[in-house]
Each structure stands twice: as C-alpha cells, then as structure tokens.
XYZ file of C-alpha atoms in Angstrom:
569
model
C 30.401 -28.463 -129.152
C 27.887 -30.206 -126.773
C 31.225 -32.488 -125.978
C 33.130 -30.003 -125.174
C 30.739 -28.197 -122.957
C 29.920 -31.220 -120.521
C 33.686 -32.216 -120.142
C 33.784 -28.355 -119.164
C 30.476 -29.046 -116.649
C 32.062 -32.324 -115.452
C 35.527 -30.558 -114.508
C 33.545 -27.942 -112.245
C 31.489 -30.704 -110.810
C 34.879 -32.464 -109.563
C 36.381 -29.473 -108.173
C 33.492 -28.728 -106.185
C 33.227 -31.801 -104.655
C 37.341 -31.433 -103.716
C 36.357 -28.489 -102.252
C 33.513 -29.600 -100.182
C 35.759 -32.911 -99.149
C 38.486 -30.358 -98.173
C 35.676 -28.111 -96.251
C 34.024 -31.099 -94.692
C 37.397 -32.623 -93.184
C 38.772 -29.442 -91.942
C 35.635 -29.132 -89.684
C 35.924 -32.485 -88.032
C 36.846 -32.114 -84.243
C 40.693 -32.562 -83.389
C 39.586 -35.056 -80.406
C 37.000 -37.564 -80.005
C 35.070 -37.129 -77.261
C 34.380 -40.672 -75.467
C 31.074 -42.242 -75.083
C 29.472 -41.345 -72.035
C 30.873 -37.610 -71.857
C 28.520 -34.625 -71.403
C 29.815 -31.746 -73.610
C 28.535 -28.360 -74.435
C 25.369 -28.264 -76.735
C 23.737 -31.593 -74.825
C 20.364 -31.290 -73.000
C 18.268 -33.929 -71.007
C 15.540 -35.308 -73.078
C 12.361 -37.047 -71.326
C 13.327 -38.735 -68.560
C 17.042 -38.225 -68.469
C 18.931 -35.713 -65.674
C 22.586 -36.691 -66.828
C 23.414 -32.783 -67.162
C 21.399 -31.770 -64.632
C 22.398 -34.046 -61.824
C 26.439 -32.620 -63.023
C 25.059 -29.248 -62.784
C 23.690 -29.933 -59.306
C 27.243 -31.355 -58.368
C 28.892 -28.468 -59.490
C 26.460 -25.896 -58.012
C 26.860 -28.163 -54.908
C 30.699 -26.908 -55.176
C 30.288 -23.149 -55.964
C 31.563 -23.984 -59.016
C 27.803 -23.153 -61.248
C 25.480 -20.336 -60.224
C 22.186 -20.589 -61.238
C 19.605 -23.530 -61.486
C 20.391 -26.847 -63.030
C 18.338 -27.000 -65.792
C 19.270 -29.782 -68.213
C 21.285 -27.703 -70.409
C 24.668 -27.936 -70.827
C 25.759 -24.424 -72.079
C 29.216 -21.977 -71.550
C 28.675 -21.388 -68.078
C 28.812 -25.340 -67.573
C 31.853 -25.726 -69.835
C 33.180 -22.857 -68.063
C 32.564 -24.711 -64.671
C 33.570 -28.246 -65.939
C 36.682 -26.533 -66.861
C 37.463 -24.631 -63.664
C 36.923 -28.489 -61.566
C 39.067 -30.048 -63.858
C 41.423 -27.760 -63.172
C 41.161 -27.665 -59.214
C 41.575 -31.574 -59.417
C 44.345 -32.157 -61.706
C 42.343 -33.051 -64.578
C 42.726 -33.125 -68.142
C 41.484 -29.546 -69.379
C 38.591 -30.216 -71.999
C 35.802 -28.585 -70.772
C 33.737 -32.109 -71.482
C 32.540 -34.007 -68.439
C 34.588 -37.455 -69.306
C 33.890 -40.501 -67.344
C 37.087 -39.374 -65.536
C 35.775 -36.136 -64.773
C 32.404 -37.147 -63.465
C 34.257 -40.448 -61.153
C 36.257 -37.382 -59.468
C 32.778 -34.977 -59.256
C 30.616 -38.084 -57.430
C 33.330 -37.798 -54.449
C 34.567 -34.542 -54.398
C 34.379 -33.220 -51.168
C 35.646 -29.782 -51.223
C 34.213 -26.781 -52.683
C 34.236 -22.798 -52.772
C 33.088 -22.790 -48.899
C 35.462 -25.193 -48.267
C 38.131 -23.215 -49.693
C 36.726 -19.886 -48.222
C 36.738 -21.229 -44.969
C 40.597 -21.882 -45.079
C 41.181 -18.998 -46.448
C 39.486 -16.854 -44.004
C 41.607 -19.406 -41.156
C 45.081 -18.259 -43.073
C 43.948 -14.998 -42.567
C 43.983 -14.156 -46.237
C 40.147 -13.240 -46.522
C 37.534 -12.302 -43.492
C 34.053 -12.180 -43.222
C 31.621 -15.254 -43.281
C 31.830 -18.243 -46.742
C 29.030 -17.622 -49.112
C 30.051 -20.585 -51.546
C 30.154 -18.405 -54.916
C 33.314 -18.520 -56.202
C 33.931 -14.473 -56.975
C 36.910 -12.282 -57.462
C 37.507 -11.634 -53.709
C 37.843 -15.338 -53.557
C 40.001 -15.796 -56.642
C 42.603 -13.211 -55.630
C 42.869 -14.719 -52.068
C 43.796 -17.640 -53.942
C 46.121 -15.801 -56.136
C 47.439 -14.369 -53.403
C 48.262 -17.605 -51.578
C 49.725 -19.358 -54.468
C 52.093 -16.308 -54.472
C 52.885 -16.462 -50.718
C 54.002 -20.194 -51.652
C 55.840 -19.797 -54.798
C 53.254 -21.349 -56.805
C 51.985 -20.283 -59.745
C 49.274 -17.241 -59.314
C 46.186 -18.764 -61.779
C 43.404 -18.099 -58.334
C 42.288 -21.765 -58.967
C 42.720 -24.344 -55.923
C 44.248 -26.723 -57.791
C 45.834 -30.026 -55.898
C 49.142 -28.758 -55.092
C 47.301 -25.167 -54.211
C 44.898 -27.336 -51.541
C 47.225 -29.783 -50.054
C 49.079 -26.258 -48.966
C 45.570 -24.642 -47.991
C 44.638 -27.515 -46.085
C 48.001 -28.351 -44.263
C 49.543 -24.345 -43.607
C 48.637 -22.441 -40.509
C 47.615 -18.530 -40.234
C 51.229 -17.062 -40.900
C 49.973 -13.303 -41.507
C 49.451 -12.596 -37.317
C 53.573 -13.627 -37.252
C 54.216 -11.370 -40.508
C 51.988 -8.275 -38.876
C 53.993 -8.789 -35.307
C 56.924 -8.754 -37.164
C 56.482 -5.902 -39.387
C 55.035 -3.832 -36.631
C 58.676 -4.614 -34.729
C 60.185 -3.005 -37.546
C 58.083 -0.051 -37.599
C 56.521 -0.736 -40.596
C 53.587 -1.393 -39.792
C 51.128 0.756 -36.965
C 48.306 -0.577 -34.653
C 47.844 -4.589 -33.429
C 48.365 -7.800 -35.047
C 45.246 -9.256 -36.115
C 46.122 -12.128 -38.286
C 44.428 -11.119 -41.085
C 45.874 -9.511 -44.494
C 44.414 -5.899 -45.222
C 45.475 -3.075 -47.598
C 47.860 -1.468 -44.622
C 49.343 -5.441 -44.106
C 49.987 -5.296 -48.207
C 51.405 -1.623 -47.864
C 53.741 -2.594 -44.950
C 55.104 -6.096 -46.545
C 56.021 -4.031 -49.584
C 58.074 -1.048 -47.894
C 59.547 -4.032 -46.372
C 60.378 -5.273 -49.713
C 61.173 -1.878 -51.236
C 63.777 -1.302 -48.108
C 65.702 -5.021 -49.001
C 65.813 -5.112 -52.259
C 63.411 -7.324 -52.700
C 61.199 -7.917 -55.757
C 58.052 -5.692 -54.179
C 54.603 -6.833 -55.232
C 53.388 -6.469 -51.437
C 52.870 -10.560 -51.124
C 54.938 -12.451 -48.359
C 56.163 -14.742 -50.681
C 59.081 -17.177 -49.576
C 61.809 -14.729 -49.677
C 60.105 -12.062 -48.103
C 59.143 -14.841 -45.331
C 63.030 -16.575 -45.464
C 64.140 -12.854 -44.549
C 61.498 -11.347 -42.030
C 60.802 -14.471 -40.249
C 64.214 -16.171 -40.392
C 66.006 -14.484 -37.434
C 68.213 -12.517 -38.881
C 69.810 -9.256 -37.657
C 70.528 -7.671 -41.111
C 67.027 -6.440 -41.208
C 66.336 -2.404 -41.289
C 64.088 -0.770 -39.199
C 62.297 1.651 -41.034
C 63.510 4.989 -40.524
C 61.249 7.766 -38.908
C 60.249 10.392 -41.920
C 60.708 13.820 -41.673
C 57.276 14.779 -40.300
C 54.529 16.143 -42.807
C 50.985 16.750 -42.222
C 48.769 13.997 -43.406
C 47.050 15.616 -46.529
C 46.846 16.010 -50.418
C 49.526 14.526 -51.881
C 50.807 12.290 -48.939
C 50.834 8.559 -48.944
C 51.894 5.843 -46.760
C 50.821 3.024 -44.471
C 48.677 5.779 -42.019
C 46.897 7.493 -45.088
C 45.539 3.842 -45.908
C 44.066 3.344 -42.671
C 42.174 6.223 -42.974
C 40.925 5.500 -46.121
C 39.649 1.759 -44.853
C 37.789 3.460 -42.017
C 36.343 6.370 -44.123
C 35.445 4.010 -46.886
C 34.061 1.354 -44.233
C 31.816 4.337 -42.419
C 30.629 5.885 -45.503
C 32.440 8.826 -46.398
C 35.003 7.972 -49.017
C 34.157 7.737 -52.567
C 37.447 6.705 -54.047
C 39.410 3.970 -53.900
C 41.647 2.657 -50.602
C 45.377 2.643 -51.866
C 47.097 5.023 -49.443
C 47.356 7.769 -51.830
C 45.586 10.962 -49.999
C 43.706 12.839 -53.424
C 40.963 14.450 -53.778
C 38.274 12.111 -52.962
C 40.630 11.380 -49.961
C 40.672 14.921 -48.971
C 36.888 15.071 -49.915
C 36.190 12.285 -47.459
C 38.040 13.789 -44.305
C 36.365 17.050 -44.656
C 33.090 15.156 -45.222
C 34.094 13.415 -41.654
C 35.096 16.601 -39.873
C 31.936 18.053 -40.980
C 29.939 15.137 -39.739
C 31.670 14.982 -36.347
C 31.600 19.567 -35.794
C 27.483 19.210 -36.778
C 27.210 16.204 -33.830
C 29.101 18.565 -31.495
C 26.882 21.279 -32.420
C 23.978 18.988 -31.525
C 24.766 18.090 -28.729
C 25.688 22.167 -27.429
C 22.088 22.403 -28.977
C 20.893 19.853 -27.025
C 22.696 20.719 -23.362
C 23.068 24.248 -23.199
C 25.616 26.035 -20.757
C 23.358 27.826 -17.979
C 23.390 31.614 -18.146
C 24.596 33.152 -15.303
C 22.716 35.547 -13.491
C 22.560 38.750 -14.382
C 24.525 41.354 -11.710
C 22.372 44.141 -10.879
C 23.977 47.433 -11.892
C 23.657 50.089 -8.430
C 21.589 52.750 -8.343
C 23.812 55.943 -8.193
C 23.008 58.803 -6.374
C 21.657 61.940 -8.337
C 24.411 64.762 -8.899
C 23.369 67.771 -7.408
C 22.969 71.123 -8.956
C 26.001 73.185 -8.004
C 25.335 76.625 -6.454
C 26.466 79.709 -8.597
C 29.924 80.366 -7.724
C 30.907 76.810 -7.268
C 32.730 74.569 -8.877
C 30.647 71.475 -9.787
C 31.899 68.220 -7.955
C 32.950 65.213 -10.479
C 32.046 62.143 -9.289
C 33.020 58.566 -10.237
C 30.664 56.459 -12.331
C 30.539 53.277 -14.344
C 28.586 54.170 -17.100
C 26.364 51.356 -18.855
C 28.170 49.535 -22.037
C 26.869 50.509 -25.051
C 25.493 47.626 -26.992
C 27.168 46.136 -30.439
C 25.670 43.767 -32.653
C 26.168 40.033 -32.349
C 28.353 39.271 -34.702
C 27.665 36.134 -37.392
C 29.371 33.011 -36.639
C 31.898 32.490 -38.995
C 30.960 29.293 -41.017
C 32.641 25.818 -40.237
C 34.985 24.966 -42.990
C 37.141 22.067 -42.164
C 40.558 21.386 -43.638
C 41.994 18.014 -45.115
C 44.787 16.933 -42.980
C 44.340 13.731 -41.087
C 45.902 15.268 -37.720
C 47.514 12.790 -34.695
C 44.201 12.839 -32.580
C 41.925 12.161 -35.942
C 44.001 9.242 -36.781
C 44.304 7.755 -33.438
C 40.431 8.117 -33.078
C 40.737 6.312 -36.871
C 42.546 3.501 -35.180
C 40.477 2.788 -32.173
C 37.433 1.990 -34.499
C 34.660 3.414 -31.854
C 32.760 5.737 -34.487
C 28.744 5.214 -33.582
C 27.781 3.724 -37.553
C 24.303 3.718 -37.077
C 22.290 7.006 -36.153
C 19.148 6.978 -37.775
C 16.648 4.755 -39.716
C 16.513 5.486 -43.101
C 14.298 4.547 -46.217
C 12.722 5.252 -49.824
C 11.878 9.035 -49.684
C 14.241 9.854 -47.100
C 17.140 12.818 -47.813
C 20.414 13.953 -45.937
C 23.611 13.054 -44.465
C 22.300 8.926 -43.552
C 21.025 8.929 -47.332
C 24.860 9.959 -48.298
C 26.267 7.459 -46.326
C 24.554 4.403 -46.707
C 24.721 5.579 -50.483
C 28.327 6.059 -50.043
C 29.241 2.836 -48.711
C 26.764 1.045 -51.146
C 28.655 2.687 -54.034
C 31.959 1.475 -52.624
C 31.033 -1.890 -52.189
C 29.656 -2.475 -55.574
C 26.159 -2.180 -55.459
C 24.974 1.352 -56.305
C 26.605 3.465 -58.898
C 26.186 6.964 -57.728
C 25.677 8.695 -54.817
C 22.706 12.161 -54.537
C 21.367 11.947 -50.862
C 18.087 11.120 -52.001
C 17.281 7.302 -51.067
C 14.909 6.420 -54.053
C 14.010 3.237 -55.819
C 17.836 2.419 -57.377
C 19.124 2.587 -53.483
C 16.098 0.703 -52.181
C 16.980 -1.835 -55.047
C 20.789 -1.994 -54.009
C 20.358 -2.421 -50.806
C 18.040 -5.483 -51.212
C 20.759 -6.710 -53.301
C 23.251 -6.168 -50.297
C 21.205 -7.549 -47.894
C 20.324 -10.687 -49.958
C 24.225 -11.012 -50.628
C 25.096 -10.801 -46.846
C 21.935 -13.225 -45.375
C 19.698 -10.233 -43.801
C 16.211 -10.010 -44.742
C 15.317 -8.280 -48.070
C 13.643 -5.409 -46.836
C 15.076 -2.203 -48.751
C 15.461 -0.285 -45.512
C 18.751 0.494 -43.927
C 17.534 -0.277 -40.134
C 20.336 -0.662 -37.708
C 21.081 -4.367 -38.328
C 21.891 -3.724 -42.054
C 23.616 -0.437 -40.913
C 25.977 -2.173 -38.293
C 26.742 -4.576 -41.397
C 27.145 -2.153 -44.155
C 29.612 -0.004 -42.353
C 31.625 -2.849 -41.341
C 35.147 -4.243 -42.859
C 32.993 -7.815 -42.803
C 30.275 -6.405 -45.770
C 30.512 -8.795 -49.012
C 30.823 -6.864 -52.071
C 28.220 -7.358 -54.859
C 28.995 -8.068 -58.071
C 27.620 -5.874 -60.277
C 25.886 -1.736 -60.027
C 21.922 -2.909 -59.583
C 19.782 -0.645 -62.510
C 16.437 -1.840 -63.435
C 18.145 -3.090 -67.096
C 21.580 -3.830 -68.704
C 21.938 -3.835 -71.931
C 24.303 -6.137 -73.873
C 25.253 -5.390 -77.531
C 26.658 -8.464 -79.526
C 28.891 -7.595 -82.242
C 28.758 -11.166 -84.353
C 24.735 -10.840 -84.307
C 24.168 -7.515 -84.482
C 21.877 -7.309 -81.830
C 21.086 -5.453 -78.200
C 19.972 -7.955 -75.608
C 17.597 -6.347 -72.982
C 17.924 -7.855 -69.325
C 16.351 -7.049 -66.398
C 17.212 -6.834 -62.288
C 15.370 -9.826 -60.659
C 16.748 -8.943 -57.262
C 20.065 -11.047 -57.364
C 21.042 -11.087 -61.349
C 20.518 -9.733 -64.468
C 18.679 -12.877 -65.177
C 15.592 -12.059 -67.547
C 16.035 -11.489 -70.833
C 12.852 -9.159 -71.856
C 13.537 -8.363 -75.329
C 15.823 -8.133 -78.440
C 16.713 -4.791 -80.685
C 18.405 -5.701 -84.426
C 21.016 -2.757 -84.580
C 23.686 -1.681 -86.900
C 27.078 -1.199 -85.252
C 30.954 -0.179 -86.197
C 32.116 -1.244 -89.473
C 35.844 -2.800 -89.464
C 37.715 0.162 -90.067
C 35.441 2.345 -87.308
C 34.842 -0.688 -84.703
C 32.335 -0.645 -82.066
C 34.872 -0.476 -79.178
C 34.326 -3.877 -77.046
C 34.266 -4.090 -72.812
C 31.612 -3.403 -70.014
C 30.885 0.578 -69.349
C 28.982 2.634 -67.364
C 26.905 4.726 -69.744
C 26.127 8.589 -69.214
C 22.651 8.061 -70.397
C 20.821 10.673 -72.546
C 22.874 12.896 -74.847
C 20.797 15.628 -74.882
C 16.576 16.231 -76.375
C 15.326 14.216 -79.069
C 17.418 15.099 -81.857
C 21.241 14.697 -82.088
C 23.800 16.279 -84.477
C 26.642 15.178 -85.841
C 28.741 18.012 -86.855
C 31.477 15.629 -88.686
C 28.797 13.820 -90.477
C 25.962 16.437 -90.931
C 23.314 14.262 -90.460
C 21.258 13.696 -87.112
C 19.640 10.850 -85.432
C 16.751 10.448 -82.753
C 17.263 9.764 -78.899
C 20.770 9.694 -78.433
C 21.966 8.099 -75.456
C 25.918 7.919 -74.645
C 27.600 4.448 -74.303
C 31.069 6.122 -73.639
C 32.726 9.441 -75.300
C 31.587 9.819 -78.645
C 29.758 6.450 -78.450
C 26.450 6.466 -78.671
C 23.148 4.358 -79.394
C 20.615 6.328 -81.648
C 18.116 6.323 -84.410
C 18.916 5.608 -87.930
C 20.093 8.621 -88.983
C 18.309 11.376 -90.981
C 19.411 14.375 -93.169
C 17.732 17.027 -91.508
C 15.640 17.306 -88.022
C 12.692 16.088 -89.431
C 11.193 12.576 -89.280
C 10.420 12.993 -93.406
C 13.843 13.426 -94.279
C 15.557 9.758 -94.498
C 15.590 7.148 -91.303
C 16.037 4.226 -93.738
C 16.333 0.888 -92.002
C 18.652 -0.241 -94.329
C 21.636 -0.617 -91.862
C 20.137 -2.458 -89.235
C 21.677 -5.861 -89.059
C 25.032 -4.671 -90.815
C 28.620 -3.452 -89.374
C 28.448 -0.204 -91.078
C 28.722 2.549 -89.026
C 31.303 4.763 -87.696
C 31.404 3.303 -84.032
C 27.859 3.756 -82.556
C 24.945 1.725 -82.104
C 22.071 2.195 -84.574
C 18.198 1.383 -83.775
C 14.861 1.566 -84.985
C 13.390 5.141 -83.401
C 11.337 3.098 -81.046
C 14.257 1.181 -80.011
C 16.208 4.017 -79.376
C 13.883 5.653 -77.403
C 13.278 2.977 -75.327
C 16.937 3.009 -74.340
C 16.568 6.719 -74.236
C 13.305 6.694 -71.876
C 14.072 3.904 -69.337
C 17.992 3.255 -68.618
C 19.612 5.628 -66.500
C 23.110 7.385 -65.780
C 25.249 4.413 -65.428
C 23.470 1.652 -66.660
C 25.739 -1.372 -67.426
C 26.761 -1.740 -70.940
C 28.124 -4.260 -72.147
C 29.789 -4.928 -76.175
C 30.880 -7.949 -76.669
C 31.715 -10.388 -80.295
C-alpha cells in the first residue's frame, strides 16, 4: 500500500514539473534584446544617466513630454517607437545600439517638422515642438497629398518630400478660386473652406473625394487641361438652417474664431450655427444701440404754435362767423419698442463683412468675478479651442484656470486675465489648441486593478497623482464600458435608487447614461441597512463604479460637470 501510494505521489510530482517547464518556456521573450539596449522597465542606478540622457534626446526632438527622469516607462517605449519609425528603424520599442547611433545625430525634430509644415502651407501659427494631433494630421495630410501612406509619422521617405516640396496649396487655392469653387484670396495655406473646395472639385470629376489634393486631384487641376468644369452657379437660397457649402464654412471659422460659435466648423449651418449668427447680430444691433446712446441726434427746435385771435361773441340775430384754426394734436402714448430679435440667415452684406475679417475682437478687460457678453466670448472661444468645457458667462476659477492653460500653451504670461494681448490671440485663426478640458481633477478608472486614480491640474497636465480609491466595477457579462467621457457630475442628493435593482447607493455621480460611480449599495435608505465592502476590488457589478461612502463622496463633493473620465484595462 505505502508502494503504491508514493509511485502515485511521484507521478504528480513529474507532471508538475512538465507543467512548470512548459509554463516557464512559454514566457521566455521571442527576441533577445542585445547588450547595451535600454528597454522598458530599466532605471538609472547611482551614478548612471543612460535613460535619462535618451530621454533628454528625445524630449530634445518633441518626441517625450515631461522631465527625464531615469525611468524608462510606456511613454519612453512609446517615444523610442515613434523615432524608430521617423528614421527607418527597426520597430522594437528598445533603444538598440542602432537606435541610439541614429538619436546622437539626429537633427530634426517636431519643430523642425512644424516649421515645414507651416512653409507648405499645411499648418499656420508659430512651432511649439510637442508633437500633437494638429501636427499628426498635417502629416497625414501630406503623406496623402503625395500618395504615401497616411500613418502622421515623418518617416524618411515622408521628410525627404517635406524637406525638398514647395508651398503648392497658394497654386491649388488660385486655381480652385478660377473655377469658382472656391471664394475670397489665395493665401497659401490649407483651411476647412480650402478642404471643402478641393472636394466639390473632386465630387464634380469623379474623383475619389476625401478633400486632400492628392496626385490625381493635382495631375487634373494643375495639369492644364481644358476638360475641367467650372462649378455651376446654384439656384440662390438664403444662407440658413439646413444650408451648407463652401460660404456657410467661412462663417463658421470667423464665428468660431471671434467667439460666438459653439459647434463645430464643417459647413453644415444647424443649430449651433444658427445660434451663433443670431448671437452675432445681437452683438453687432446692442453696439449700434451704443453708439445712438452715446451720439444722440439733436432735437430740433420746437415751432411755436401762433396765438389766434379770440372769436367774438356774435350779436343776436347773426349768424356766428367760422373761422379757420389748427387745433393742437392730441397726445398718444409712446409706444414700446418692439424687441430686437434677429433671424439666422447669413445675408450678402453679413458675409462679405465675414470675409473682410475687420471685426474689433477685443472690447473690454475681463477677469475672475466678471459676468456678460466678454465672459461668453472668451468662454466661447476657450471651449472651442479645447480648454474649457462649458460656457455660463460667469468668468470664475475653471475659466481663470483655462485660460492660464491657453496662455501658457501659446507663450503669453500666465496671468488668468483675458487683457487685450491674450484677447487679440484668442480670437485669432493663429490660437494653439490645448489638449485636454482643464478641471481641478480627472479621474482615471483601471479595469485590470480595480482601482480610481485621482490626478490633479498643475497648470499644464494632469500630472499629480493625489490619491487612489479600490472600487468594484462591471462584471464580464455587464462591462464597465471603456473610453474618455465627460461626466454630468452629481446624479441627484445623497441617496440614489435603482428601480431595476431595488437597492440604493450613496453619492451618485454620472460617468455617462446609466453609468455611474456610487457607494456600495444598501437595501434601504438607511446607512444600517447593508453597505458591505465585500465587492470592492472585484468585477462584479452591473456596469458602474463602486466605492467606499467616503470615496464616493469625494467624487461627489469636488469634481464637477464635465470632469474628464477616463476607463481604461
């Protein structure tokens, strides 16, 4: 029996260790990485700067953001990756002794890049050397006009082009504005009217239309040829809801640019686009009415009525004697002016005035505290440009915050009020965008850990990380849904009811929908009456985000309408 029993225990013993072999090998890496190479996970130790001095190069490059720090994490793979792939390298992601040979002489950068690109006329405004979306859709963009491959990396085929091509979009513009497909001047630089025009254009030929002058659309415009079509003249229709077109998208670029459009520029005319050129009539009948206010018509004098003779009494016997007489108008009330109320067609003079581009941008000073028409417009144009997520007229600490953000993004000083430097900037088509909605926190919720990550606004990031919440979020059949969202904030008072699942939670606060984070949940409205823990650290819920009650009411208490969220694995 005791034989039998450790041939038995010596069996198991082998199979385990086949199993562990079998583990072990399947875990080795697929490539050796060469001596010398700085991969992710590495960090200087006493003395050493090996991944520092490559984070410096890259940062050097616009390639890193941050400070080099000695760690090499995923933003340095990321970046390793990204200049192996502008110089032709081998794709690893590991700083190889080939990689770091090309990084000690590279020469050319983001700015670099930037700089051509703004010469081409495929971006404007002034290189910052951060390598953002703008920057990577230019590139895009390019690769496209040349028949390369659209990845918005410059890689060395991409560059020798940058580098070597001259500003073909003033030639494109003249050429399109020939065929009457495009209004106003040449400028030489590719806007959303340029991109409407090139694909009408395209649309007219029978070309593939993606609004790019790609070689084609070049080989036909440019190439001499008289089979081209002039556009023909529409039947004419006022400029309002529901029209679109190469005129409505001007408009929209000057309204957005000057602070009264909301929505997007994509020569559609809806709503907001409608909301926006009432907003500007509006604007433009209350200066007039200022300025009426402010030089008044004289009065004329007043003409002195004459004094008429008295009527004498007529003798008895006569007939009395009618005479002649103006008699004095007898006086109606003033009526009420009729309020303004503009309509929402762009008309002929508005979009000519549109065109020029003389609107006055700056009027008035404005600051924390302040309220009115500025407030909405510097809140306006803040909100289009990515910086501030919702407009109120009231200029408090969120828009002081964004628009320290702006003016650190586009080299003004950080002061938080919208003088008339930052004004003549922010209404401007030369304003950089930012890159994210500026709230003082944004949360991120990380699926594989089951945890909320707390960061706060330094001025320029979401670069502190203040503090970590264990939560329980969506089991596998009732996932968490993943992706960055702008949350609604609180979902009503303290307690929350679910009506599907009869059970209530503490400090609900909406993600998106029917997504929320709140308390653990409890049977009743009463703190005695469950708000076990149990769940916390476990994918087990129906879709939300569960927290301790002091968690949740953090959240609850201190993140506003719109803060960033973002769930991620």
């Amino acid at each position: 029996m005791l034989r039998r029993f450790l041939c038995f225990a010596l069996i198991l013993c082998l199979l385990a260790s086949y199993a562990v072999a079998e583990e072990t090998q399947s875990a080795e890496p697929t490539a050796e990485i060469s001596a010398g190479s700085l991969y992710n996970g590495m960090e200087d130790g006493d003395g050493e700067s090996d991944v520092a001095d490559l984070q410096s190069a890259l940062i050097s490059l616009g390639l890193l953001t941050g400070n080099a720090d000695g760690h090499f994490g995923d933003a340095t793979e990321t970046a390793v990756l990204l200049f192996q792939q502008m110089y032709g390298l081998a794709e690893t992601g590991v700083a190889d002794a080939e990689t770091l040979a090309a990084l000690s002489t590279a020469q050319t950068g983001v700015a670099e890049i930037q700089e051509r690109l703004i010469a081409v006329g495929l971006s404007s405004g002034t290189p910052d050397g951060v390598l953002g979306e703008a920057t990577e859709t230019a590139i895009a963009t390019f690769q496209q006009m040349y028949g390369l491959e659209a990845t918005g990396v410059a890689d060395p085929e991409t560059r020798e082009l940058l580098f070597s091509e001259s500003n073909l979009i003033f030639s494109i513009q003249t050429k399109l504005i020939e065929l009457a497909y495009l209004s106003g001047v040449a400028d030489g630089i590719l806007g959303p009217a340029t991109e409407t025009a090139i694909l009408e254009f395209q649309q007219m030929h029978g070309l593939e239309a993606t609004g790019v002058a790609d070689p084609a659309t070049r080989e036909l415009l440019l190439g001499g040829g008289t089979e081209l079509t002039i556009k023909p003249t529409p039947t004419p229709s006022p400029r309002a809801n529901g029209a679109q077109g190469s005129d409505i998208e001007l408009a929209q670029q000057r309204l957005s640019e000057w602070g009264f459009l909301e929505g997007t520029v994509d020569g559609k005319y809806g709503d907001d686009t409608e909301d926006a050129v009432q907003e500007f009539k509006t604007y433009q009948y209350e200066d007039y009415q200022a300025y009426l206010e402010a030089n008044p018509t004289p009065t004329p004098e007043p003409t002195i009525a004459p004094t008429l003779a008295p009527t004498a009494t007529p003798t008895p016997g006569e007939d009395p004697r009618v005479i002649d007489a103006t008699l004095e108008p007898t006086a109606s009330p003033t009526p009420a002016p009729t309020p303004y109320a503009p309509d929402g067609e762009i008309t002929d003079s508005m979009l000519e005035y549109l065109k020029e581009d003389n609107f006055t941008v700056y009027r008035e000073t404005v600051r924390n505290g302040d309220t009115g028409r500025e407030v909405e417009r510097v809140q306006r144009r803040l909100h289009q440009l990515n910086y501030l997520y919702s407009v109120d007229g009231t200029f408090g600490d969120l828009t002081e915050n964004s628009l320290k953000y702006f003016q650190r993004k586009n080299g003004l000083d950080q002061t938080g009020v919208a003088d008339e430097s930052t004004q003549t900037l922010l209404f401007s088509a030369n304003a950089l965008e930012g890159e994210e909605y500026v709230f003082p926190y944004k949360l991120v919720v990380d699926i594989s850990d089951r945890r909320v990550y707390v960061y706060r606004w330094t001025g320029e990031s979401y670069g502190e990380r203040i503090d970590t919440f264990t939560c329980c979020v969506g089991a596998p059949k009732t996932p968490t849904p993943l992706g960055t969202f702008q949350g609604s904030g609180p979902a009503g008072g303290r307690w929350y009811y679910f009506k599907d699942f009869n059970c209530y939670a503490q400090y609900a606060w909406r993600i998106q929908g029917g997504i929320l984070f709140h308390s653990v949940t409890y049977s009743r409205p009463n703190e005695n009456s469950g708000g076990s823990t149990r769940s916390l650290g476990r994918a087990e819920s129906h879709g939300c985000v569960r927290l301790t009650v002091s968690n949740a009411k953090w959240i609850y208490d201190n993140c506003p309408v719109g803060t960033t969220v973002i769930v991620q694995e």
